[in-house]
């Protein structure tokens, strides 16, 4: 019915109308992640308010701003007063430099890898050097270019050892080091003794150093002022993710309904015929699947829910590459799209069902999902 009407409208109203109509259809065929820039800014302000004055609150925008689009969130954060940004690798630096402008500081956790010199120089990035080898590479290829140091204080993941750092202090001028960074392993567990052990180690390694220091990510900020030093580096907290439970979720994810069908009792839905209707059911098929980052673990037996307006609807059957099926039998007026993420169902809620963390849910969204921005 709707099809024949739009087809006749197209032929009656001519070419331009037809183009517009098809553009509209194309846009509506993909899921949409809506990102509220004002809420990202208010989460940053709330984290900033947790630390003493004199502590600078930076922003970690690696992985394209945790998947929310660094190009858009960086300018919003910049306007709110963020001056320092962190990315994971030098290749991420160009986009952040473009978005942040010439006066921002952009630090690179991965340091100076082989082949990074041009990127680091062209975009004025500050590599956080992680080994004696990186220090040699940096001083060899970009003498005089600013750098920071990342120290391993006990996580055993990234950063130079205490011995390497001590040796380094004999060969470089302290004034040349912009920032000394280390990272905490267990801040999701405030009572874990490793937190205070890493704090003590960081103090010991950096004792007497007149260089700015940074230890805390989101979880470290919440551990209190002892952990804040000169610069804090929240990432997930900007998006209202765990462990910043006082933050506000900033994204909604909507997926369009492609079609609905009525299924009799005993009818099956999806791959493996895993779901069987226990009553006559109406099933909506959504244009989103695991290729868009909707984890397959959210379907099948431990299925989660999506929202039709204010009504919860269970995902039924397995999530496939492009499609997700939902039981909407109890929904009176089905909207054009159903909501997967919102204030009532956050990235951490989905993570709990999928057996992962909110970080992975958020950064995993991609594929055909369109990003749309609100505020800023
Ligand atoms: C990702 C990362 C951060 C940010 O961590 P959140 O938990 O997202 O706040 C800070 N520092 C380092 C070294 C990181 O890798």
CSV table of C-alpha atoms and ligand atoms in Angstrom, one decimal:
chain,number,residue,atom,x,y,z
A,1,UNK,CA,0.0,0.0,0.0
A,2,UNK,CA,2.6,2.5,1.1
A,3,UNK,CA,4.8,1.3,-1.7
A,4,UNK,CA,2.3,1.9,-4.5
A,5,UNK,CA,1.4,5.3,-3.1
A,6,UNK,CA,5.0,6.5,-3.1
A,7,UNK,CA,5.6,5.0,-6.5
A,8,UNK,CA,2.7,6.9,-8.0
A,9,UNK,CA,3.8,10.1,-6.2
A,10,UNK,CA,7.2,9.7,-7.7
A,11,UNK,CA,5.9,9.4,-11.3
A,12,UNK,CA,3.4,12.2,-10.8
A,13,UNK,CA,5.8,14.7,-9.3
A,14,UNK,CA,8.7,14.1,-11.5
A,15,UNK,CA,12.4,13.4,-11.2
A,16,UNK,CA,13.5,15.7,-8.3
A,17,UNK,CA,10.8,14.3,-6.0
A,18,UNK,CA,11.8,10.8,-6.9
A,19,UNK,CA,15.5,11.5,-6.0
A,20,UNK,CA,14.5,13.0,-2.7
A,21,UNK,CA,12.2,10.1,-1.9
A,22,UNK,CA,14.9,7.6,-2.6
A,23,UNK,CA,17.5,9.5,-0.5
A,24,UNK,CA,15.1,9.4,2.4
A,25,UNK,CA,14.6,5.7,2.0
A,26,UNK,CA,18.3,5.1,1.8
A,27,UNK,CA,18.9,7.1,5.1
A,28,UNK,CA,16.1,5.2,6.8
A,29,UNK,CA,17.5,1.8,5.9
A,30,UNK,CA,20.5,2.1,8.2
A,31,UNK,CA,20.6,2.2,12.0
A,32,UNK,CA,21.4,5.5,13.6
A,33,UNK,CA,23.6,6.2,16.6
A,34,UNK,CA,22.6,9.6,18.0
A,35,UNK,CA,25.3,11.3,20.2
A,36,UNK,CA,24.4,14.1,22.5
A,37,UNK,CA,27.4,16.4,22.6
A,38,UNK,CA,26.0,18.5,25.4
A,39,UNK,CA,25.9,15.5,27.6
A,40,UNK,CA,29.4,14.5,26.8
A,41,UNK,CA,30.4,18.0,27.9
A,42,UNK,CA,28.4,17.8,31.1
A,43,UNK,CA,30.0,14.4,31.9
A,44,UNK,CA,33.4,16.0,31.4
A,45,UNK,CA,32.5,18.9,33.6
A,46,UNK,CA,31.3,16.5,36.3
A,47,UNK,CA,34.6,14.6,36.2
A,48,UNK,CA,36.5,17.9,36.2
A,49,UNK,CA,34.6,18.9,39.3
A,50,UNK,CA,35.9,15.8,41.1
A,51,UNK,CA,39.5,17.0,41.2
A,52,UNK,CA,41.2,19.7,43.1
A,53,UNK,CA,41.7,23.0,41.3
A,54,UNK,CA,45.1,23.1,39.6
A,55,UNK,CA,44.5,19.6,38.2
A,56,UNK,CA,43.9,19.6,34.5
A,57,UNK,CA,41.2,17.3,33.2
A,58,UNK,CA,42.1,16.1,29.7
A,59,UNK,CA,40.0,13.8,27.4
A,60,UNK,CA,40.9,10.4,25.9
A,61,UNK,CA,39.5,10.3,22.4
A,62,UNK,CA,41.3,7.2,21.1
A,63,UNK,CA,39.4,4.8,18.7
A,64,UNK,CA,37.7,7.8,17.1
A,65,UNK,CA,36.3,9.0,20.4
A,66,UNK,CA,35.3,5.5,21.6
A,67,UNK,CA,33.4,5.2,18.3
A,68,UNK,CA,31.4,8.4,18.7
A,69,UNK,CA,33.3,10.4,16.1
A,70,UNK,CA,36.4,12.4,17.3
A,71,UNK,CA,35.7,15.0,14.6
A,72,UNK,CA,32.6,16.1,16.4
A,73,UNK,CA,33.2,15.4,20.1
A,74,UNK,CA,36.7,17.0,20.1
A,75,UNK,CA,35.5,20.5,19.1
A,76,UNK,CA,32.6,20.3,21.6
A,77,UNK,CA,35.1,19.4,24.4
A,78,UNK,CA,37.5,22.0,23.2
A,79,UNK,CA,34.8,24.7,23.5
A,80,UNK,CA,34.1,23.5,27.0
A,81,UNK,CA,37.8,24.1,27.9
A,82,UNK,CA,39.6,20.8,27.2
A,83,UNK,CA,43.2,21.6,26.2
A,84,UNK,CA,44.8,18.2,26.2
A,85,UNK,CA,43.7,15.1,24.3
A,86,UNK,CA,45.1,11.5,24.3
A,87,UNK,CA,45.0,9.0,21.4
A,88,UNK,CA,46.3,5.4,21.2
A,89,UNK,CA,48.5,5.6,18.1
A,90,UNK,CA,50.0,8.4,16.0
A,91,UNK,CA,47.7,7.5,13.0
A,92,UNK,CA,44.8,8.8,15.1
A,93,UNK,CA,46.5,12.1,15.7
A,94,UNK,CA,45.8,13.9,12.4
A,95,UNK,CA,42.0,13.8,12.8
A,96,UNK,CA,42.2,15.0,16.4
A,97,UNK,CA,44.6,17.8,15.4
A,98,UNK,CA,42.2,19.0,12.7
A,99,UNK,CA,39.3,18.9,15.2
A,100,UNK,CA,41.2,20.4,18.2
A,101,UNK,CA,43.0,23.2,16.4
A,102,UNK,CA,46.6,24.2,16.7
A,103,UNK,CA,46.8,25.1,20.4
A,104,UNK,CA,45.7,21.7,21.9
A,105,UNK,CA,48.2,19.2,23.2
A,106,UNK,CA,47.7,15.7,21.7
A,107,UNK,CA,49.5,12.8,23.4
A,108,UNK,CA,50.0,9.4,21.9
A,109,UNK,CA,49.9,6.4,24.3
A,110,UNK,CA,51.6,4.1,21.9
A,111,UNK,CA,54.6,6.4,21.8
A,112,UNK,CA,56.9,6.7,18.7
A,113,UNK,CA,56.7,3.6,16.6
A,114,UNK,CA,58.8,2.9,13.5
A,115,UNK,CA,57.5,5.1,10.6
A,116,UNK,CA,55.6,7.5,12.9
A,117,UNK,CA,58.0,10.5,12.6
A,118,UNK,CA,56.2,12.3,9.8
A,119,UNK,CA,52.8,11.9,11.4
A,120,UNK,CA,54.2,13.1,14.8
A,121,UNK,CA,56.0,16.1,13.2
A,122,UNK,CA,53.2,17.1,10.8
A,123,UNK,CA,50.5,17.2,13.4
A,124,UNK,CA,52.6,18.3,16.4
A,125,UNK,CA,51.8,15.1,18.4
A,126,UNK,CA,53.5,14.3,21.7
A,127,UNK,CA,54.5,10.7,21.8
A,128,UNK,CA,54.6,9.1,25.3
A,129,UNK,CA,57.8,7.1,24.9
A,130,UNK,CA,57.5,3.6,26.2
A,131,UNK,CA,61.0,2.1,26.0
A,132,UNK,CA,64.6,3.0,25.7
A,133,UNK,CA,64.3,2.0,22.1
A,134,UNK,CA,61.5,4.5,21.5
A,135,UNK,CA,63.6,7.2,23.2
A,136,UNK,CA,66.5,6.5,20.8
A,137,UNK,CA,64.2,6.4,17.8
A,138,UNK,CA,62.5,9.7,18.8
A,139,UNK,CA,65.8,11.6,19.5
A,140,UNK,CA,67.3,10.1,16.3
A,141,UNK,CA,64.5,11.0,13.9
A,142,UNK,CA,62.9,14.1,15.5
A,143,UNK,CA,65.6,15.8,17.7
A,144,UNK,CA,64.1,18.6,19.7
A,145,UNK,CA,60.5,17.5,19.2
A,146,UNK,CA,58.5,17.4,22.4
A,147,UNK,CA,57.8,14.0,24.1
A,148,UNK,CA,56.4,12.5,27.2
A,149,UNK,CA,57.2,9.2,29.0
A,150,UNK,CA,55.0,6.4,29.9
A,151,UNK,CA,56.1,4.3,32.9
A,152,UNK,CA,54.9,0.9,33.9
A,153,UNK,CA,54.0,1.0,37.6
A,154,UNK,CA,52.8,-2.6,37.8
A,155,UNK,CA,50.2,-3.3,35.1
A,156,UNK,CA,52.9,-4.9,32.9
A,157,UNK,CA,51.2,-3.8,29.7
A,158,UNK,CA,52.8,-0.6,28.3
A,159,UNK,CA,55.5,1.7,29.6
A,160,UNK,CA,59.1,1.7,30.4
A,161,UNK,CA,60.6,0.0,33.5
A,162,UNK,CA,61.8,1.9,36.5
A,163,UNK,CA,65.4,1.0,35.5
A,164,UNK,CA,65.0,2.3,32.0
A,165,UNK,CA,63.5,5.5,33.3
A,166,UNK,CA,66.2,6.0,35.8
A,167,UNK,CA,68.8,5.5,33.1
A,168,UNK,CA,66.9,7.9,30.9
A,169,UNK,CA,67.1,10.7,33.5
A,170,UNK,CA,70.8,10.7,33.1
A,171,UNK,CA,70.7,11.4,29.3
A,172,UNK,CA,67.7,13.7,28.8
A,173,UNK,CA,66.9,17.1,30.2
A,174,UNK,CA,64.0,17.0,32.6
A,175,UNK,CA,62.6,20.2,30.9
A,176,UNK,CA,62.3,18.3,27.7
A,177,UNK,CA,59.8,15.9,29.2
A,178,UNK,CA,56.3,17.3,28.8
A,179,UNK,CA,54.4,14.7,30.9
A,180,UNK,CA,55.0,11.5,32.7
A,181,UNK,CA,52.2,9.0,32.6
A,182,UNK,CA,51.3,5.6,34.1
A,183,UNK,CA,48.2,3.6,34.0
A,184,UNK,CA,46.3,1.7,36.8
A,185,UNK,CA,45.2,-1.9,36.3
A,186,UNK,CA,42.4,-2.3,38.8
A,187,UNK,CA,40.4,0.9,39.3
A,188,UNK,CA,37.1,-0.9,38.6
A,189,UNK,CA,37.7,-2.4,42.1
A,190,UNK,CA,38.3,0.5,44.5
A,191,UNK,CA,39.4,-1.8,47.3
A,192,UNK,CA,42.1,-3.6,45.3
A,193,UNK,CA,45.5,-3.3,47.0
A,194,UNK,CA,47.1,-3.0,43.6
A,195,UNK,CA,45.7,0.6,43.3
A,196,UNK,CA,47.7,1.9,46.3
A,197,UNK,CA,50.7,-0.2,45.3
A,198,UNK,CA,50.8,1.3,41.9
A,199,UNK,CA,50.3,4.8,43.4
A,200,UNK,CA,53.3,4.2,45.7
A,201,UNK,CA,55.4,2.9,42.8
A,202,UNK,CA,54.5,5.9,40.7
A,203,UNK,CA,55.5,8.3,43.5
A,204,UNK,CA,58.8,6.4,44.0
A,205,UNK,CA,59.7,6.4,40.3
A,206,UNK,CA,58.9,10.1,39.8
A,207,UNK,CA,60.1,11.4,43.1
A,208,UNK,CA,62.0,14.7,42.8
A,209,UNK,CA,61.0,15.1,39.1
A,210,UNK,CA,59.8,18.6,38.1
A,211,UNK,CA,57.6,17.3,35.3
A,212,UNK,CA,53.8,17.2,35.1
A,213,UNK,CA,52.4,13.7,36.0
A,214,UNK,CA,49.3,11.8,35.1
A,215,UNK,CA,48.0,8.5,36.6
A,216,UNK,CA,44.2,8.6,36.6
A,217,UNK,CA,41.8,7.5,33.9
A,218,UNK,CA,38.0,7.6,34.7
A,219,UNK,CA,38.4,4.9,37.5
A,220,UNK,CA,41.4,6.7,39.0
A,221,UNK,CA,39.6,10.0,39.2
A,222,UNK,CA,36.9,8.2,41.3
A,223,UNK,CA,39.6,6.8,43.7
A,224,UNK,CA,40.1,10.3,45.0
A,225,UNK,CA,42.6,13.2,44.9
A,226,UNK,CA,45.7,11.2,45.8
A,227,UNK,CA,45.5,9.7,42.4
A,228,UNK,CA,45.0,12.9,40.4
A,229,UNK,CA,48.5,14.4,40.2
A,230,UNK,CA,48.6,17.2,37.5
A,231,UNK,CA,46.5,15.8,34.6
A,232,UNK,CA,43.6,13.3,34.7
A,233,UNK,CA,42.7,11.3,31.5
A,234,UNK,CA,39.0,10.3,31.5
A,235,UNK,CA,37.7,8.4,28.5
A,236,UNK,CA,34.7,6.1,29.1
A,237,UNK,CA,33.4,8.5,31.8
A,238,UNK,CA,32.8,11.2,29.1
A,239,UNK,CA,30.2,8.8,27.7
A,240,UNK,CA,28.6,8.0,31.0
A,241,UNK,CA,29.9,4.5,31.1
A,242,UNK,CA,30.9,2.4,34.0
A,243,UNK,CA,32.7,3.0,36.4
A,244,UNK,CA,31.4,6.6,36.2
A,245,UNK,CA,27.9,5.7,37.4
A,246,UNK,CA,27.1,9.3,38.2
A,247,UNK,CA,27.5,10.2,34.6
A,248,UNK,CA,24.7,10.4,32.0
A,249,UNK,CA,24.5,8.0,29.0
A,250,UNK,CA,25.1,10.0,25.8
A,251,UNK,CA,24.0,7.7,23.0
A,252,UNK,CA,20.8,6.3,21.6
A,253,UNK,CA,20.8,3.6,18.9
A,254,UNK,CA,17.8,3.2,16.7
A,255,UNK,CA,17.3,0.5,14.1
A,256,UNK,CA,14.6,0.6,11.4
A,257,UNK,CA,12.0,-2.0,11.1
A,258,UNK,CA,12.2,-3.6,7.6
A,259,UNK,CA,9.1,-5.7,7.9
A,260,UNK,CA,6.8,-7.5,10.3
A,261,UNK,CA,5.2,-10.9,10.0
A,262,UNK,CA,2.6,-13.0,11.9
A,263,UNK,CA,3.8,-16.4,13.1
A,264,UNK,CA,1.5,-19.2,14.3
A,265,UNK,CA,2.2,-21.1,17.5
A,266,UNK,CA,5.1,-23.5,16.7
A,267,UNK,CA,6.6,-21.2,14.0
A,268,UNK,CA,10.4,-20.7,14.2
A,269,UNK,CA,12.5,-17.6,13.8
A,270,UNK,CA,16.0,-17.2,12.5
A,271,UNK,CA,19.1,-19.4,12.0
A,272,UNK,CA,19.1,-22.7,13.7
A,273,UNK,CA,15.4,-22.4,14.4
A,274,UNK,CA,16.4,-21.6,17.9
A,275,UNK,CA,13.3,-19.6,18.8
A,276,UNK,CA,9.9,-21.2,18.6
A,277,UNK,CA,6.6,-19.3,19.0
A,278,UNK,CA,4.6,-20.4,22.0
A,279,UNK,CA,1.6,-18.4,20.9
A,280,UNK,CA,0.6,-16.6,17.7
A,281,UNK,CA,3.3,-13.9,17.5
A,282,UNK,CA,4.2,-10.8,15.5
A,283,UNK,CA,7.9,-10.5,14.7
A,284,UNK,CA,9.6,-7.3,13.5
A,285,UNK,CA,12.8,-7.6,11.6
A,286,UNK,CA,15.3,-4.8,12.2
A,287,UNK,CA,18.0,-3.6,9.8
A,288,UNK,CA,20.9,-4.2,12.2
A,289,UNK,CA,23.2,-7.1,12.9
A,290,UNK,CA,26.5,-8.2,14.2
A,291,UNK,CA,28.3,-6.6,11.2
A,292,UNK,CA,27.1,-3.3,12.7
A,293,UNK,CA,28.6,-4.3,16.0
A,294,UNK,CA,25.4,-5.6,17.6
A,295,UNK,CA,27.0,-8.6,19.4
A,296,UNK,CA,25.6,-12.0,18.5
A,297,UNK,CA,25.8,-12.7,22.2
A,298,UNK,CA,22.7,-10.4,22.6
A,299,UNK,CA,20.5,-12.8,20.8
A,300,UNK,CA,19.9,-16.6,21.1
A,301,UNK,CA,19.1,-17.9,24.5
A,302,UNK,CA,20.2,-15.2,26.9
A,303,UNK,CA,18.4,-12.6,24.7
A,304,UNK,CA,18.1,-9.0,25.6
A,305,UNK,CA,15.4,-6.4,24.8
A,306,UNK,CA,14.9,-3.4,22.6
A,307,UNK,CA,12.3,-0.6,23.0
A,308,UNK,CA,9.3,0.2,20.9
A,309,UNK,CA,8.7,3.7,22.3
A,310,UNK,CA,8.1,2.9,26.0
A,311,UNK,CA,7.5,-0.8,25.5
A,312,UNK,CA,10.2,-3.5,26.0
A,313,UNK,CA,10.3,-6.1,23.3
A,314,UNK,CA,12.5,-9.2,23.5
A,315,UNK,CA,15.0,-10.0,20.8
A,316,UNK,CA,14.1,-13.5,19.6
A,317,UNK,CA,16.2,-16.0,17.7
A,318,UNK,CA,19.8,-15.4,16.7
A,319,UNK,CA,21.2,-12.1,15.6
A,320,UNK,CA,22.5,-12.4,12.1
A,321,UNK,CA,24.9,-10.3,10.1
A,322,UNK,CA,22.4,-7.7,8.9
A,323,UNK,CA,19.2,-8.5,10.7
A,324,UNK,CA,17.7,-8.8,14.2
A,325,UNK,CA,14.3,-10.2,15.0
A,326,UNK,CA,12.1,-8.9,17.8
A,327,UNK,CA,8.8,-10.1,19.3
A,328,UNK,CA,6.4,-7.1,19.0
A,329,UNK,CA,3.2,-9.0,19.6
A,330,UNK,CA,2.2,-6.8,22.5
A,331,UNK,CA,3.0,-3.5,20.8
A,332,UNK,CA,-0.1,-1.6,19.7
A,333,UNK,CA,1.4,0.9,17.3
A,334,UNK,CA,4.7,-0.1,16.0
A,335,UNK,CA,7.2,2.8,15.4
A,336,UNK,CA,9.3,2.9,12.2
A,337,UNK,CA,12.4,2.1,14.3
A,338,UNK,CA,13.1,0.4,17.6
A,339,UNK,CA,15.6,1.6,20.1
A,340,UNK,CA,18.5,-0.6,21.3
A,341,UNK,CA,20.4,1.9,23.4
A,342,UNK,CA,18.8,4.7,25.5
A,343,UNK,CA,18.6,6.0,29.0
A,344,UNK,CA,16.8,2.8,30.1
A,345,UNK,CA,19.2,0.4,28.4
A,346,UNK,CA,22.8,1.6,28.5
A,347,UNK,CA,26.0,0.3,27.0
A,348,UNK,CA,26.7,-1.4,30.3
A,349,UNK,CA,23.3,-3.1,30.4
A,350,UNK,CA,24.0,-4.6,27.0
A,351,UNK,CA,27.5,-5.5,28.1
A,352,UNK,CA,26.2,-7.4,31.1
A,353,UNK,CA,24.1,-9.5,28.7
A,354,UNK,CA,26.8,-10.0,26.2
A,355,UNK,CA,29.4,-10.9,28.8
A,356,UNK,CA,31.7,-7.9,28.1
A,357,UNK,CA,32.2,-4.3,29.1
A,358,UNK,CA,30.5,-1.1,27.9
A,359,UNK,CA,33.7,0.0,26.3
A,360,UNK,CA,33.5,-2.9,23.9
A,361,UNK,CA,29.8,-2.3,23.1
A,362,UNK,CA,30.4,1.4,22.3
A,363,UNK,CA,33.7,1.0,20.3
A,364,UNK,CA,32.3,-2.0,18.5
A,365,UNK,CA,29.4,-0.1,16.9
A,366,UNK,CA,30.1,0.6,13.3
A,367,UNK,CA,29.4,-1.1,10.0
A,368,UNK,CA,26.4,0.7,8.5
A,369,UNK,CA,25.5,2.7,11.5
A,370,UNK,CA,25.1,6.4,10.7
A,371,UNK,CA,26.2,8.9,13.3
A,372,UNK,CA,24.0,11.8,14.1
A,373,UNK,CA,24.7,14.6,16.6
A,374,UNK,CA,22.7,16.6,19.0
A,375,UNK,CA,23.7,19.8,20.8
A,376,UNK,CA,27.2,21.1,20.8
B,1,LIG,C1,42.1,4.2,27.4
B,1,LIG,C2,43.0,4.8,28.4
B,1,LIG,C3,42.6,5.8,29.2
B,1,LIG,C4,41.1,6.1,29.4
B,1,LIG,O1,40.5,5.1,30.2
B,1,LIG,P1,39.0,5.2,30.6
B,1,LIG,O2,38.9,4.0,31.5
B,1,LIG,O3,38.2,5.0,29.4
B,1,LIG,O4,38.8,6.5,31.3
B,1,LIG,C5,43.6,6.4,30.0
B,1,LIG,N1,44.9,6.1,30.0
B,1,LIG,C6,45.3,5.1,29.2
B,1,LIG,C7,46.7,4.7,29.2
B,1,LIG,C8,44.4,4.4,28.4
B,1,LIG,O5,44.9,3.4,27.6
